[in-house]
Amino acid sequence: MKVLTKNTDYAIRALLALAAEKGRYLSAKSIAAGQDIPYQFLRTLLQEMIRHNLIVSKEGARGGFMLEKDPDTITVTQLIEIFQGKVQVSECMFRKQICGNRSRCVLRHEIMRIEQVVQSEFEKVTIGKLLRDLEAANRK
Amino acid sequence: MKVLTKNTDYAIRALLALAAEKGRYLSAKSIAAGQDIPYQFLRTLLQEMIRHNLIVSKEGARGGFMLEKDPDTITVTQLIEIFQGKVQVSECMFRKQICGNRSRCVLRHEIMRIEQVVQSEFEKVTIGKLLRDLEAANRK
DNA sequence: ATTAACTGATACTAAATTAGTATCAAATAA
DNA sequence: TTATTTGATACTAATTTAGTATCAGTTAAT
Ligand code: FES
Ligand code: FES
């Protein structure tokens, strides 16, 4: 079971690259090369992140992408929701056949509790935190 | 993002049905009908669970499947591992390009911590617990 | 003995999701 | 005016998930 798909994975890496160069425009090409992400794939991801107001872009020569938001406000949960949809354990695991009473289904509560845990764990992981961890590791 | 796939979902439901009738053989046909699971699909899942010693079977007329293990010892984590592979957040999210030092990669630790949380949450959910919740809900 | 109701084993197809590519128009800096 | 860059969007390929089909062998009941 793989929790993060490539697009989320790549998006995080791209954001880390942008966060590391905050205030400057980085081209998709340079990010792709630096992080070893397929160029055209990365471009679609960057555009998606623009739509969600995580980054901004400048067109034309010397253009590129830039992070404007505080990296500590961007969580992995947000990125999962953008690229993989909301965290859900199972659509509706035990239907009428088992549950009978969907409105106060105990199992459903169990399931939703876990969804909550997963979500909040990933919420603790922000781009800012990852970047600091990374820099700390590189200093060693 | 869907955490549980159909096979895990169906397997849990099948096990609940078997746990509810402990000591008796239930045919794949009756489980399929009762839980609204595609018959042939269910059969492959049941065989997989036999291979993993979660259930036993009896061939021939009046045969079927039976749960021998204590339902409280069967966790959803186990089932996820059987049907979806071990929980892993991402193969190796930030390779050499970012990480540099893979052996003591801080990010990797972060990732593995979350894997651990997810796993242990699902470990709390056993077939026994689900069955009791279910019965309690039905009594209402 | 024969037959109906079963599982064992395994191969196959279909649908959905994930991953990646390609193209062309428009913007901008040099 | 040209090289470099993003915007928009459509497309293909690979992989995973979901589901089906087949046939051999076992057992209980008649
Ligand atoms: S009714 Fe959907 S999980 Fe209970
Ligand atoms: S080296 Fe793989 S996550 Fe850091």
mmCIF file of C-alpha atoms (C1' of nucleotides) and ligand atoms in Angstrom:
data_model
loop_
_atom_site.group_PDB
_atom_site.id
_atom_site.type_symbol
_atom_site.label_atom_id
_atom_site.label_comp_id
_atom_site.label_asym_id
_atom_site.label_seq_id
_atom_site.Cartn_x
_atom_site.Cartn_y
_atom_site.Cartn_z
ATOM 1 C CA MET A 1 0.000 0.000 0.000
ATOM 2 C CA LYS A 2 1.556 3.198 -1.157
ATOM 3 C CA VAL A 3 0.185 6.275 0.523
ATOM 4 C CA LEU A 4 1.765 8.972 -1.628
ATOM 5 C CA THR A 5 1.581 8.839 -5.398
ATOM 6 C CA LYS A 6 4.229 10.287 -7.692
ATOM 7 C CA ASN A 7 2.446 13.561 -8.242
ATOM 8 C CA THR A 8 2.265 14.290 -4.517
ATOM 9 C CA ASP A 9 5.842 13.131 -4.088
ATOM 10 C CA TYR A 10 7.069 15.304 -6.959
ATOM 11 C CA ALA A 11 4.994 18.261 -5.807
ATOM 12 C CA ILE A 12 6.591 18.152 -2.377
ATOM 13 C CA ARG A 13 10.044 18.021 -3.870
ATOM 14 C CA ALA A 14 9.276 20.888 -6.225
ATOM 15 C CA LEU A 15 7.956 22.970 -3.348
ATOM 16 C CA LEU A 16 11.065 22.244 -1.326
ATOM 17 C CA ALA A 17 13.206 23.465 -4.195
ATOM 18 C CA LEU A 18 11.101 26.610 -4.462
ATOM 19 C CA ALA A 19 11.130 27.155 -0.709
ATOM 20 C CA ALA A 20 14.901 26.896 -0.694
ATOM 21 C CA GLU A 21 15.097 29.733 -3.238
ATOM 22 C CA LYS A 22 12.326 31.878 -1.889
ATOM 23 C CA GLY A 23 11.836 35.207 -3.651
ATOM 24 C CA ARG A 24 13.379 34.038 -6.911
ATOM 25 C CA TYR A 25 11.716 32.568 -9.970
ATOM 26 C CA LEU A 26 12.809 29.022 -10.722
ATOM 27 C CA SER A 27 12.030 27.567 -14.129
ATOM 28 C CA ALA A 28 10.253 24.238 -14.455
ATOM 29 C CA LYS A 29 13.264 23.072 -16.397
ATOM 30 C CA SER A 30 15.702 23.750 -13.593
ATOM 31 C CA ILE A 31 13.454 22.172 -10.974
ATOM 32 C CA ALA A 32 12.977 19.103 -13.148
ATOM 33 C CA ALA A 33 16.704 18.749 -13.640
ATOM 34 C CA GLY A 34 17.531 19.374 -10.008
ATOM 35 C CA GLN A 35 14.974 16.998 -8.546
ATOM 36 C CA ASP A 36 14.990 14.421 -11.304
ATOM 37 C CA ILE A 37 11.320 14.853 -12.149
ATOM 38 C CA PRO A 38 9.992 14.308 -15.705
ATOM 39 C CA TYR A 39 9.747 17.807 -17.147
ATOM 40 C CA GLN A 40 6.288 17.729 -18.744
ATOM 41 C CA PHE A 41 4.828 15.901 -15.805
ATOM 42 C CA LEU A 42 6.216 18.499 -13.454
ATOM 43 C CA ARG A 43 4.680 21.258 -15.522
ATOM 44 C CA THR A 44 1.196 19.888 -15.078
ATOM 45 C CA LEU A 45 1.808 19.658 -11.351
ATOM 46 C CA LEU A 46 3.060 23.225 -11.142
ATOM 47 C CA GLN A 47 0.005 24.475 -12.982
ATOM 48 C CA GLU A 48 -2.218 22.593 -10.593
ATOM 49 C CA MET A 49 -0.435 24.231 -7.678
ATOM 50 C CA ILE A 50 -0.937 27.643 -9.222
ATOM 51 C CA ARG A 51 -4.657 26.934 -9.464
ATOM 52 C CA HIS A 52 -4.596 26.170 -5.770
ATOM 53 C CA ASN A 53 -2.653 29.338 -5.014
ATOM 54 C CA LEU A 54 0.355 27.592 -3.577
ATOM 55 C CA ILE A 55 2.736 29.214 -6.038
ATOM 56 C CA VAL A 56 2.817 32.001 -8.621
ATOM 57 C CA SER A 57 4.433 32.149 -12.037
ATOM 58 C CA LYS A 58 5.979 34.606 -14.446
ATOM 59 C CA GLU A 59 5.789 33.893 -18.155
ATOM 60 C CA GLY A 60 8.453 34.436 -20.754
ATOM 61 C CA ALA A 61 12.223 34.262 -20.776
ATOM 62 C CA ARG A 62 13.708 34.268 -17.278
ATOM 63 C CA GLY A 63 10.278 33.459 -16.015
ATOM 64 C CA GLY A 64 9.392 30.580 -13.767
ATOM 65 C CA PHE A 65 7.665 29.742 -10.539
ATOM 66 C CA MET A 66 7.933 31.195 -7.106
ATOM 67 C CA LEU A 67 6.644 30.375 -3.666
ATOM 68 C CA GLU A 68 4.869 33.245 -2.004
ATOM 69 C CA LYS A 69 3.140 31.508 0.859
ATOM 70 C CA ASP A 70 4.835 30.780 4.134
ATOM 71 C CA PRO A 71 6.245 27.250 3.753
ATOM 72 C CA ASP A 72 4.993 26.431 7.234
ATOM 73 C CA THR A 73 1.414 26.859 6.087
ATOM 74 C CA ILE A 74 1.704 24.248 3.336
ATOM 75 C CA THR A 75 0.962 20.791 4.698
ATOM 76 C CA VAL A 76 1.325 17.391 3.102
ATOM 77 C CA THR A 77 -2.376 16.845 3.841
ATOM 78 C CA GLN A 78 -3.187 19.753 1.525
ATOM 79 C CA LEU A 79 -1.023 18.275 -1.202
ATOM 80 C CA ILE A 80 -2.580 14.857 -0.819
ATOM 81 C CA GLU A 81 -6.003 16.416 -1.164
ATOM 82 C CA ILE A 82 -4.989 18.272 -4.297
ATOM 83 C CA PHE A 83 -3.317 15.351 -6.048
ATOM 84 C CA GLN A 84 -5.009 12.296 -4.619
ATOM 85 C CA GLY A 85 -8.328 13.495 -3.306
ATOM 86 C CA LYS A 86 -9.480 13.638 0.272
ATOM 87 C CA VAL A 87 -8.194 10.920 2.587
ATOM 88 C CA GLN A 88 -10.843 8.274 2.921
ATOM 89 C CA VAL A 89 -10.421 4.812 4.310
ATOM 90 C CA SER A 90 -13.191 3.235 2.298
ATOM 91 C CA GLU A 91 -16.190 4.700 0.544
ATOM 92 C CA CYS A 92 -18.795 3.084 2.678
ATOM 93 C CA MET A 93 -17.361 -0.108 3.836
ATOM 94 C CA PHE A 94 -20.230 -2.003 5.302
ATOM 95 C CA ARG A 95 -23.428 -1.184 3.507
ATOM 96 C CA LYS A 96 -26.957 -1.950 4.430
ATOM 97 C CA GLN A 97 -26.282 -5.678 4.164
ATOM 98 C CA ILE A 98 -24.145 -5.554 7.246
ATOM 99 C CA CYS A 99 -24.820 -2.201 8.758
ATOM 100 C CA GLY A 100 -28.552 -1.956 8.600
ATOM 101 C CA ASN A 101 -28.452 1.390 10.228
ATOM 102 C CA ARG A 102 -26.205 3.639 8.300
ATOM 103 C CA SER A 103 -26.910 6.843 10.130
ATOM 104 C CA ARG A 104 -25.449 5.618 13.401
ATOM 105 C CA CYS A 105 -23.063 3.009 12.056
ATOM 106 C CA VAL A 106 -20.400 2.227 14.645
ATOM 107 C CA LEU A 107 -17.983 0.886 12.093
ATOM 108 C CA ARG A 108 -18.225 4.056 10.161
ATOM 109 C CA HIS A 109 -17.143 5.942 13.241
ATOM 110 C CA GLU A 110 -14.117 3.707 13.597
ATOM 111 C CA ILE A 111 -13.231 4.352 10.001
ATOM 112 C CA MET A 112 -13.656 8.074 10.265
ATOM 113 C CA ARG A 113 -11.530 8.156 13.381
ATOM 114 C CA ILE A 114 -8.652 6.630 11.466
ATOM 115 C CA GLU A 115 -9.112 8.996 8.549
ATOM 116 C CA GLN A 116 -8.796 11.768 11.068
ATOM 117 C CA VAL A 117 -5.575 10.378 12.515
ATOM 118 C CA VAL A 118 -3.966 9.941 9.123
ATOM 119 C CA GLN A 119 -4.969 13.410 8.063
ATOM 120 C CA SER A 120 -3.704 15.096 11.178
ATOM 121 C CA GLU A 121 -0.387 13.275 11.054
ATOM 122 C CA PHE A 122 0.241 14.569 7.567
ATOM 123 C CA GLU A 123 -0.869 17.969 8.701
ATOM 124 C CA LYS A 124 2.072 18.119 11.050
ATOM 125 C CA VAL A 125 4.396 17.787 8.091
ATOM 126 C CA THR A 126 4.794 21.161 6.415
ATOM 127 C CA ILE A 127 7.118 22.213 3.635
ATOM 128 C CA GLY A 128 8.788 24.518 6.137
ATOM 129 C CA LYS A 129 9.485 21.681 8.530
ATOM 130 C CA LEU A 130 10.810 19.430 5.809
ATOM 131 C CA LEU A 131 13.087 22.158 4.557
ATOM 132 C CA ARG A 132 14.557 22.783 7.999
ATOM 133 C CA ASP A 133 15.071 19.051 8.554
ATOM 134 C CA LEU A 134 16.754 18.849 5.210
ATOM 135 C CA GLU A 135 19.093 21.753 5.871
ATOM 136 C CA ALA A 136 19.950 20.390 9.273
ATOM 137 C CA ALA A 137 20.794 17.035 7.706
ATOM 138 C CA ASN A 138 22.946 18.648 5.037
ATOM 139 C CA ARG A 139 24.904 20.666 7.588
ATOM 140 C CA LYS A 140 26.053 17.505 9.274
ATOM 141 C CA MET B 1 -6.989 8.829 -1.677
ATOM 142 C CA LYS B 2 -8.593 5.570 -0.775
ATOM 143 C CA VAL B 3 -6.795 3.623 1.916
ATOM 144 C CA LEU B 4 -8.601 0.295 1.654
ATOM 145 C CA THR B 5 -9.105 -1.415 -1.695
ATOM 146 C CA LYS B 6 -12.035 -3.679 -2.479
ATOM 147 C CA ASN B 7 -10.218 -6.883 -1.685
ATOM 148 C CA THR B 8 -9.348 -5.734 1.834
ATOM 149 C CA ASP B 9 -12.847 -4.363 2.286
ATOM 150 C CA TYR B 10 -14.472 -7.589 1.073
ATOM 151 C CA ALA B 11 -12.077 -9.711 3.128
ATOM 152 C CA ILE B 12 -13.040 -7.883 6.305
ATOM 153 C CA ARG B 13 -16.706 -8.334 5.562
ATOM 154 C CA ALA B 14 -16.233 -12.017 4.804
ATOM 155 C CA LEU B 15 -14.328 -12.515 8.030
ATOM 156 C CA LEU B 16 -17.057 -10.764 9.971
ATOM 157 C CA ALA B 17 -19.613 -13.117 8.480
ATOM 158 C CA LEU B 18 -17.438 -16.097 9.395
ATOM 159 C CA ALA B 19 -16.782 -14.766 12.879
ATOM 160 C CA ALA B 20 -20.500 -14.348 13.443
ATOM 161 C CA GLU B 21 -21.012 -18.056 12.652
ATOM 162 C CA LYS B 22 -17.939 -19.393 14.361
ATOM 163 C CA GLY B 23 -17.614 -23.187 14.380
ATOM 164 C CA ARG B 24 -19.767 -23.667 11.282
ATOM 165 C CA TYR B 25 -18.729 -23.938 7.663
ATOM 166 C CA LEU B 26 -20.101 -21.154 5.501
ATOM 167 C CA SER B 27 -20.017 -21.551 1.721
ATOM 168 C CA ALA B 28 -18.494 -18.880 -0.476
ATOM 169 C CA LYS B 29 -21.856 -18.667 -2.163
ATOM 170 C CA SER B 30 -23.708 -17.785 1.006
ATOM 171 C CA ILE B 31 -21.105 -15.254 2.091
ATOM 172 C CA ALA B 32 -21.169 -13.638 -1.338
ATOM 173 C CA ALA B 33 -24.943 -13.415 -1.275
ATOM 174 C CA GLY B 34 -25.082 -12.153 2.293
ATOM 175 C CA GLN B 35 -22.431 -9.491 1.970
ATOM 176 C CA ASP B 36 -23.064 -8.570 -1.645
ATOM 177 C CA ILE B 37 -19.591 -9.509 -2.821
ATOM 178 C CA PRO B 38 -18.937 -10.810 -6.370
ATOM 179 C CA TYR B 39 -18.778 -14.587 -5.955
ATOM 180 C CA GLN B 40 -15.686 -15.432 -7.996
ATOM 181 C CA PHE B 41 -13.813 -12.473 -6.622
ATOM 182 C CA LEU B 42 -14.619 -13.558 -3.100
ATOM 183 C CA ARG B 43 -13.355 -17.040 -3.824
ATOM 184 C CA THR B 44 -9.905 -15.782 -4.723
ATOM 185 C CA LEU B 45 -9.853 -13.749 -1.530
ATOM 186 C CA LEU B 46 -10.885 -16.720 0.597
ATOM 187 C CA GLN B 47 -8.142 -18.837 -0.928
ATOM 188 C CA GLU B 48 -5.628 -16.143 -0.191
ATOM 189 C CA MET B 49 -6.772 -16.076 3.426
ATOM 190 C CA ILE B 50 -6.399 -19.840 3.666
ATOM 191 C CA ARG B 51 -2.838 -19.497 2.443
ATOM 192 C CA HIS B 52 -2.255 -17.043 5.260
ATOM 193 C CA ASN B 53 -3.877 -19.361 7.791
ATOM 194 C CA LEU B 54 -6.660 -17.004 8.720
ATOM 195 C CA ILE B 55 -9.378 -19.501 7.818
ATOM 196 C CA VAL B 56 -9.777 -23.180 6.966
ATOM 197 C CA SER B 57 -11.958 -24.893 4.394
ATOM 198 C CA LYS B 58 -13.805 -28.108 3.790
ATOM 199 C CA GLU B 59 -14.307 -29.326 0.247
ATOM 200 C CA GLY B 60 -17.362 -30.943 -1.253
ATOM 201 C CA ALA B 61 -21.083 -30.671 -0.641
ATOM 202 C CA ARG B 62 -21.924 -28.864 2.603
ATOM 203 C CA GLY B 63 -18.357 -27.678 2.659
ATOM 204 C CA GLY B 64 -17.233 -24.123 3.027
ATOM 205 C CA PHE B 65 -15.004 -21.914 5.077
ATOM 206 C CA MET B 66 -14.575 -21.522 8.782
ATOM 207 C CA LEU B 67 -12.740 -19.197 11.103
ATOM 208 C CA GLU B 68 -10.579 -20.990 13.617
ATOM 209 C CA LYS B 69 -8.440 -18.156 14.910
ATOM 210 C CA ASP B 70 -9.549 -15.861 17.672
ATOM 211 C CA PRO B 71 -11.181 -12.900 15.879
ATOM 212 C CA ASP B 72 -9.382 -10.554 18.244
ATOM 213 C CA THR B 73 -6.043 -11.631 16.831
ATOM 214 C CA ILE B 74 -6.924 -10.670 13.264
ATOM 215 C CA THR B 75 -6.118 -7.038 12.626
ATOM 216 C CA VAL B 76 -6.914 -4.823 9.687
ATOM 217 C CA THR B 77 -3.178 -4.135 9.397
ATOM 218 C CA GLN B 78 -2.645 -7.832 8.670
ATOM 219 C CA LEU B 79 -5.330 -7.771 6.007
ATOM 220 C CA ILE B 80 -3.899 -4.656 4.402
ATOM 221 C CA GLU B 81 -0.521 -6.336 4.250
ATOM 222 C CA ILE B 82 -1.990 -9.426 2.641
ATOM 223 C CA PHE B 83 -4.073 -7.647 0.033
ATOM 224 C CA GLN B 84 -2.319 -4.349 -0.511
ATOM 225 C CA GLY B 85 1.225 -4.931 0.602
ATOM 226 C CA LYS B 86 3.019 -3.354 3.510
ATOM 227 C CA VAL B 87 2.038 0.188 4.396
ATOM 228 C CA GLN B 88 4.602 2.538 2.938
ATOM 229 C CA VAL B 89 4.255 6.241 2.524
ATOM 230 C CA SER B 90 6.517 6.534 -0.480
ATOM 231 C CA GLU B 91 9.214 4.287 -1.835
ATOM 232 C CA CYS B 92 12.091 6.596 -1.238
ATOM 233 C CA MET B 93 10.735 10.009 -1.494
ATOM 234 C CA PHE B 94 13.697 12.248 -1.668
ATOM 235 C CA ARG B 95 16.578 10.536 -3.364
ATOM 236 C CA LYS B 96 20.191 11.485 -3.556
ATOM 237 C CA GLN B 97 19.306 14.682 -5.435
ATOM 238 C CA ILE B 98 17.766 16.145 -2.333
ATOM 239 C CA CYS B 99 18.854 13.904 0.441
ATOM 240 C CA GLY B 100 22.526 13.522 -0.186
ATOM 241 C CA ASN B 101 22.907 11.353 2.814
ATOM 242 C CA ARG B 102 20.469 8.559 2.596
ATOM 243 C CA SER B 103 21.639 6.576 5.563
ATOM 244 C CA ARG B 104 20.698 9.250 8.072
ATOM 245 C CA CYS B 105 17.981 10.974 6.102
ATOM 246 C CA VAL B 106 15.785 13.014 8.411
ATOM 247 C CA LEU B 107 12.896 13.073 6.002
ATOM 248 C CA ARG B 108 12.944 9.351 5.799
ATOM 249 C CA HIS B 109 12.499 9.244 9.531
ATOM 250 C CA GLU B 110 9.495 11.513 9.299
ATOM 251 C CA ILE B 111 8.007 9.246 6.677
ATOM 252 C CA MET B 112 8.642 6.111 8.632
ATOM 253 C CA ARG B 113 7.118 7.639 11.720
ATOM 254 C CA ILE B 114 3.859 8.187 9.863
ATOM 255 C CA GLU B 115 3.901 4.692 8.432
ATOM 256 C CA GLN B 116 4.170 3.497 11.982
ATOM 257 C CA VAL B 117 1.213 5.576 13.128
ATOM 258 C CA VAL B 118 -1.014 4.396 10.306
ATOM 259 C CA GLN B 119 -0.056 0.804 10.878
ATOM 260 C CA SER B 120 -0.663 0.884 14.588
ATOM 261 C CA GLU B 121 -4.032 2.566 14.187
ATOM 262 C CA PHE B 122 -5.200 -0.230 11.951
ATOM 263 C CA GLU B 123 -3.744 -2.710 14.370
ATOM 264 C CA LYS B 124 -6.213 -1.567 16.976
ATOM 265 C CA VAL B 125 -9.039 -2.603 14.699
ATOM 266 C CA THR B 126 -9.567 -6.353 14.952
ATOM 267 C CA ILE B 127 -12.297 -8.517 13.481
ATOM 268 C CA GLY B 128 -13.398 -9.230 17.051
ATOM 269 C CA LYS B 129 -13.788 -5.572 17.858
ATOM 270 C CA LEU B 130 -15.672 -4.861 14.662
ATOM 271 C CA LEU B 131 -18.009 -7.755 15.315
ATOM 272 C CA ARG B 132 -18.816 -6.551 18.821
ATOM 273 C CA ASP B 133 -19.397 -3.003 17.578
ATOM 274 C CA LEU B 134 -21.655 -4.388 14.922
ATOM 275 C CA GLU B 135 -23.697 -6.485 17.299
ATOM 276 C CA ALA B 136 -24.013 -3.598 19.722
ATOM 277 C CA ALA B 137 -25.289 -1.397 16.902
ATOM 278 C CA ASN B 138 -27.789 -4.004 15.763
ATOM 279 C CA ARG B 139 -29.184 -4.448 19.260
ATOM 280 C CA LYS B 140 -30.196 -0.824 19.363
ATOM 281 C "C1'" DA C 1 -22.984 -45.313 -8.385
ATOM 282 C "C1'" DT C 2 -24.558 -40.955 -9.545
ATOM 283 C "C1'" DT C 3 -25.331 -36.386 -8.918
ATOM 284 C "C1'" DA C 4 -25.450 -31.819 -6.876
ATOM 285 C "C1'" DA C 5 -22.948 -28.732 -4.108
ATOM 286 C "C1'" DC C 6 -18.818 -27.529 -2.942
ATOM 287 C "C1'" DT C 7 -13.455 -25.898 -2.949
ATOM 288 C "C1'" DG C 8 -8.506 -25.732 -5.408
ATOM 289 C "C1'" DA C 9 -5.935 -23.783 -8.753
ATOM 290 C "C1'" DT C 10 -5.138 -20.733 -12.195
ATOM 291 C "C1'" DA C 11 -5.654 -17.998 -16.176
ATOM 292 C "C1'" DC C 12 -7.983 -14.419 -18.156
ATOM 293 C "C1'" DT C 13 -10.461 -9.770 -19.228
ATOM 294 C "C1'" DA C 14 -12.096 -5.181 -18.079
ATOM 295 C "C1'" DA C 15 -12.034 -0.907 -15.751
ATOM 296 C "C1'" DA C 16 -9.832 2.582 -13.367
ATOM 297 C "C1'" DT C 17 -6.000 5.045 -11.868
ATOM 298 C "C1'" DT C 18 -1.390 6.625 -12.175
ATOM 299 C "C1'" DA C 19 2.434 8.108 -14.809
ATOM 300 C "C1'" DG C 20 4.237 10.331 -18.392
ATOM 301 C "C1'" DT C 21 4.316 12.784 -23.293
ATOM 302 C "C1'" DA C 22 3.278 15.996 -26.896
ATOM 303 C "C1'" DT C 23 1.670 20.190 -29.057
ATOM 304 C "C1'" DC C 24 0.792 24.807 -29.912
ATOM 305 C "C1'" DA C 25 -0.325 29.426 -28.481
ATOM 306 C "C1'" DA C 26 1.073 33.443 -25.864
ATOM 307 C "C1'" DA C 27 4.358 36.220 -23.027
ATOM 308 C "C1'" DT C 28 8.781 38.327 -22.048
ATOM 309 C "C1'" DA C 29 13.776 39.418 -21.773
ATOM 310 C "C1'" DA C 30 17.779 40.140 -24.263
ATOM 311 C "C1'" DT D 1 13.307 39.031 -33.699
ATOM 312 C "C1'" DT D 2 14.579 35.154 -31.447
ATOM 313 C "C1'" DA D 3 15.354 32.068 -27.560
ATOM 314 C "C1'" DT D 4 13.241 30.980 -23.403
ATOM 315 C "C1'" DT D 5 9.695 30.422 -20.778
ATOM 316 C "C1'" DT D 6 4.598 29.430 -19.042
ATOM 317 C "C1'" DG D 7 -0.746 28.356 -20.230
ATOM 318 C "C1'" DA D 8 -3.812 25.164 -21.701
ATOM 319 C "C1'" DT D 9 -5.092 20.876 -23.023
ATOM 320 C "C1'" DA D 10 -5.177 16.549 -25.210
ATOM 321 C "C1'" DC D 11 -3.117 12.293 -25.617
ATOM 322 C "C1'" DT D 12 -0.691 7.630 -24.723
ATOM 323 C "C1'" DA D 13 1.398 4.082 -21.837
ATOM 324 C "C1'" DA D 14 1.954 1.442 -17.744
ATOM 325 C "C1'" DT D 15 0.287 -0.358 -13.658
ATOM 326 C "C1'" DT D 16 -2.996 -1.635 -10.391
ATOM 327 C "C1'" DT D 17 -7.506 -2.876 -9.082
ATOM 328 C "C1'" DA D 18 -11.653 -5.286 -9.942
ATOM 329 C "C1'" DG D 19 -13.975 -8.888 -11.601
ATOM 330 C "C1'" DT D 20 -14.832 -13.357 -14.589
ATOM 331 C "C1'" DA D 21 -14.288 -17.974 -16.345
ATOM 332 C "C1'" DT D 22 -12.889 -22.747 -16.485
ATOM 333 C "C1'" DC D 23 -11.983 -27.205 -15.162
ATOM 334 C "C1'" DA D 24 -10.369 -30.618 -12.015
ATOM 335 C "C1'" DG D 25 -11.118 -32.754 -7.671
ATOM 336 C "C1'" DT D 26 -13.817 -33.656 -3.121
ATOM 337 C "C1'" DT D 27 -17.754 -34.800 -0.388
ATOM 338 C "C1'" DA D 28 -22.670 -35.634 1.177
ATOM 339 C "C1'" DA D 29 -26.909 -37.290 0.100
ATOM 340 C "C1'" DT D 30 -29.848 -40.160 -2.549
HETATM 341 S S1 FES E 1 -23.258 2.031 6.507
HETATM 342 FE FE1 FES E 1 -21.379 2.392 5.424
HETATM 343 S S2 FES E 1 -19.874 1.799 6.849
HETATM 344 FE FE2 FES E 1 -21.727 1.376 7.928
HETATM 345 S S1 FES E 2 17.147 9.174 0.869
HETATM 346 FE FE1 FES E 2 15.111 8.415 0.404
HETATM 347 S S2 FES E 2 13.843 9.713 1.587
HETATM 348 FE FE2 FES E 2 15.849 10.518 2.009
#
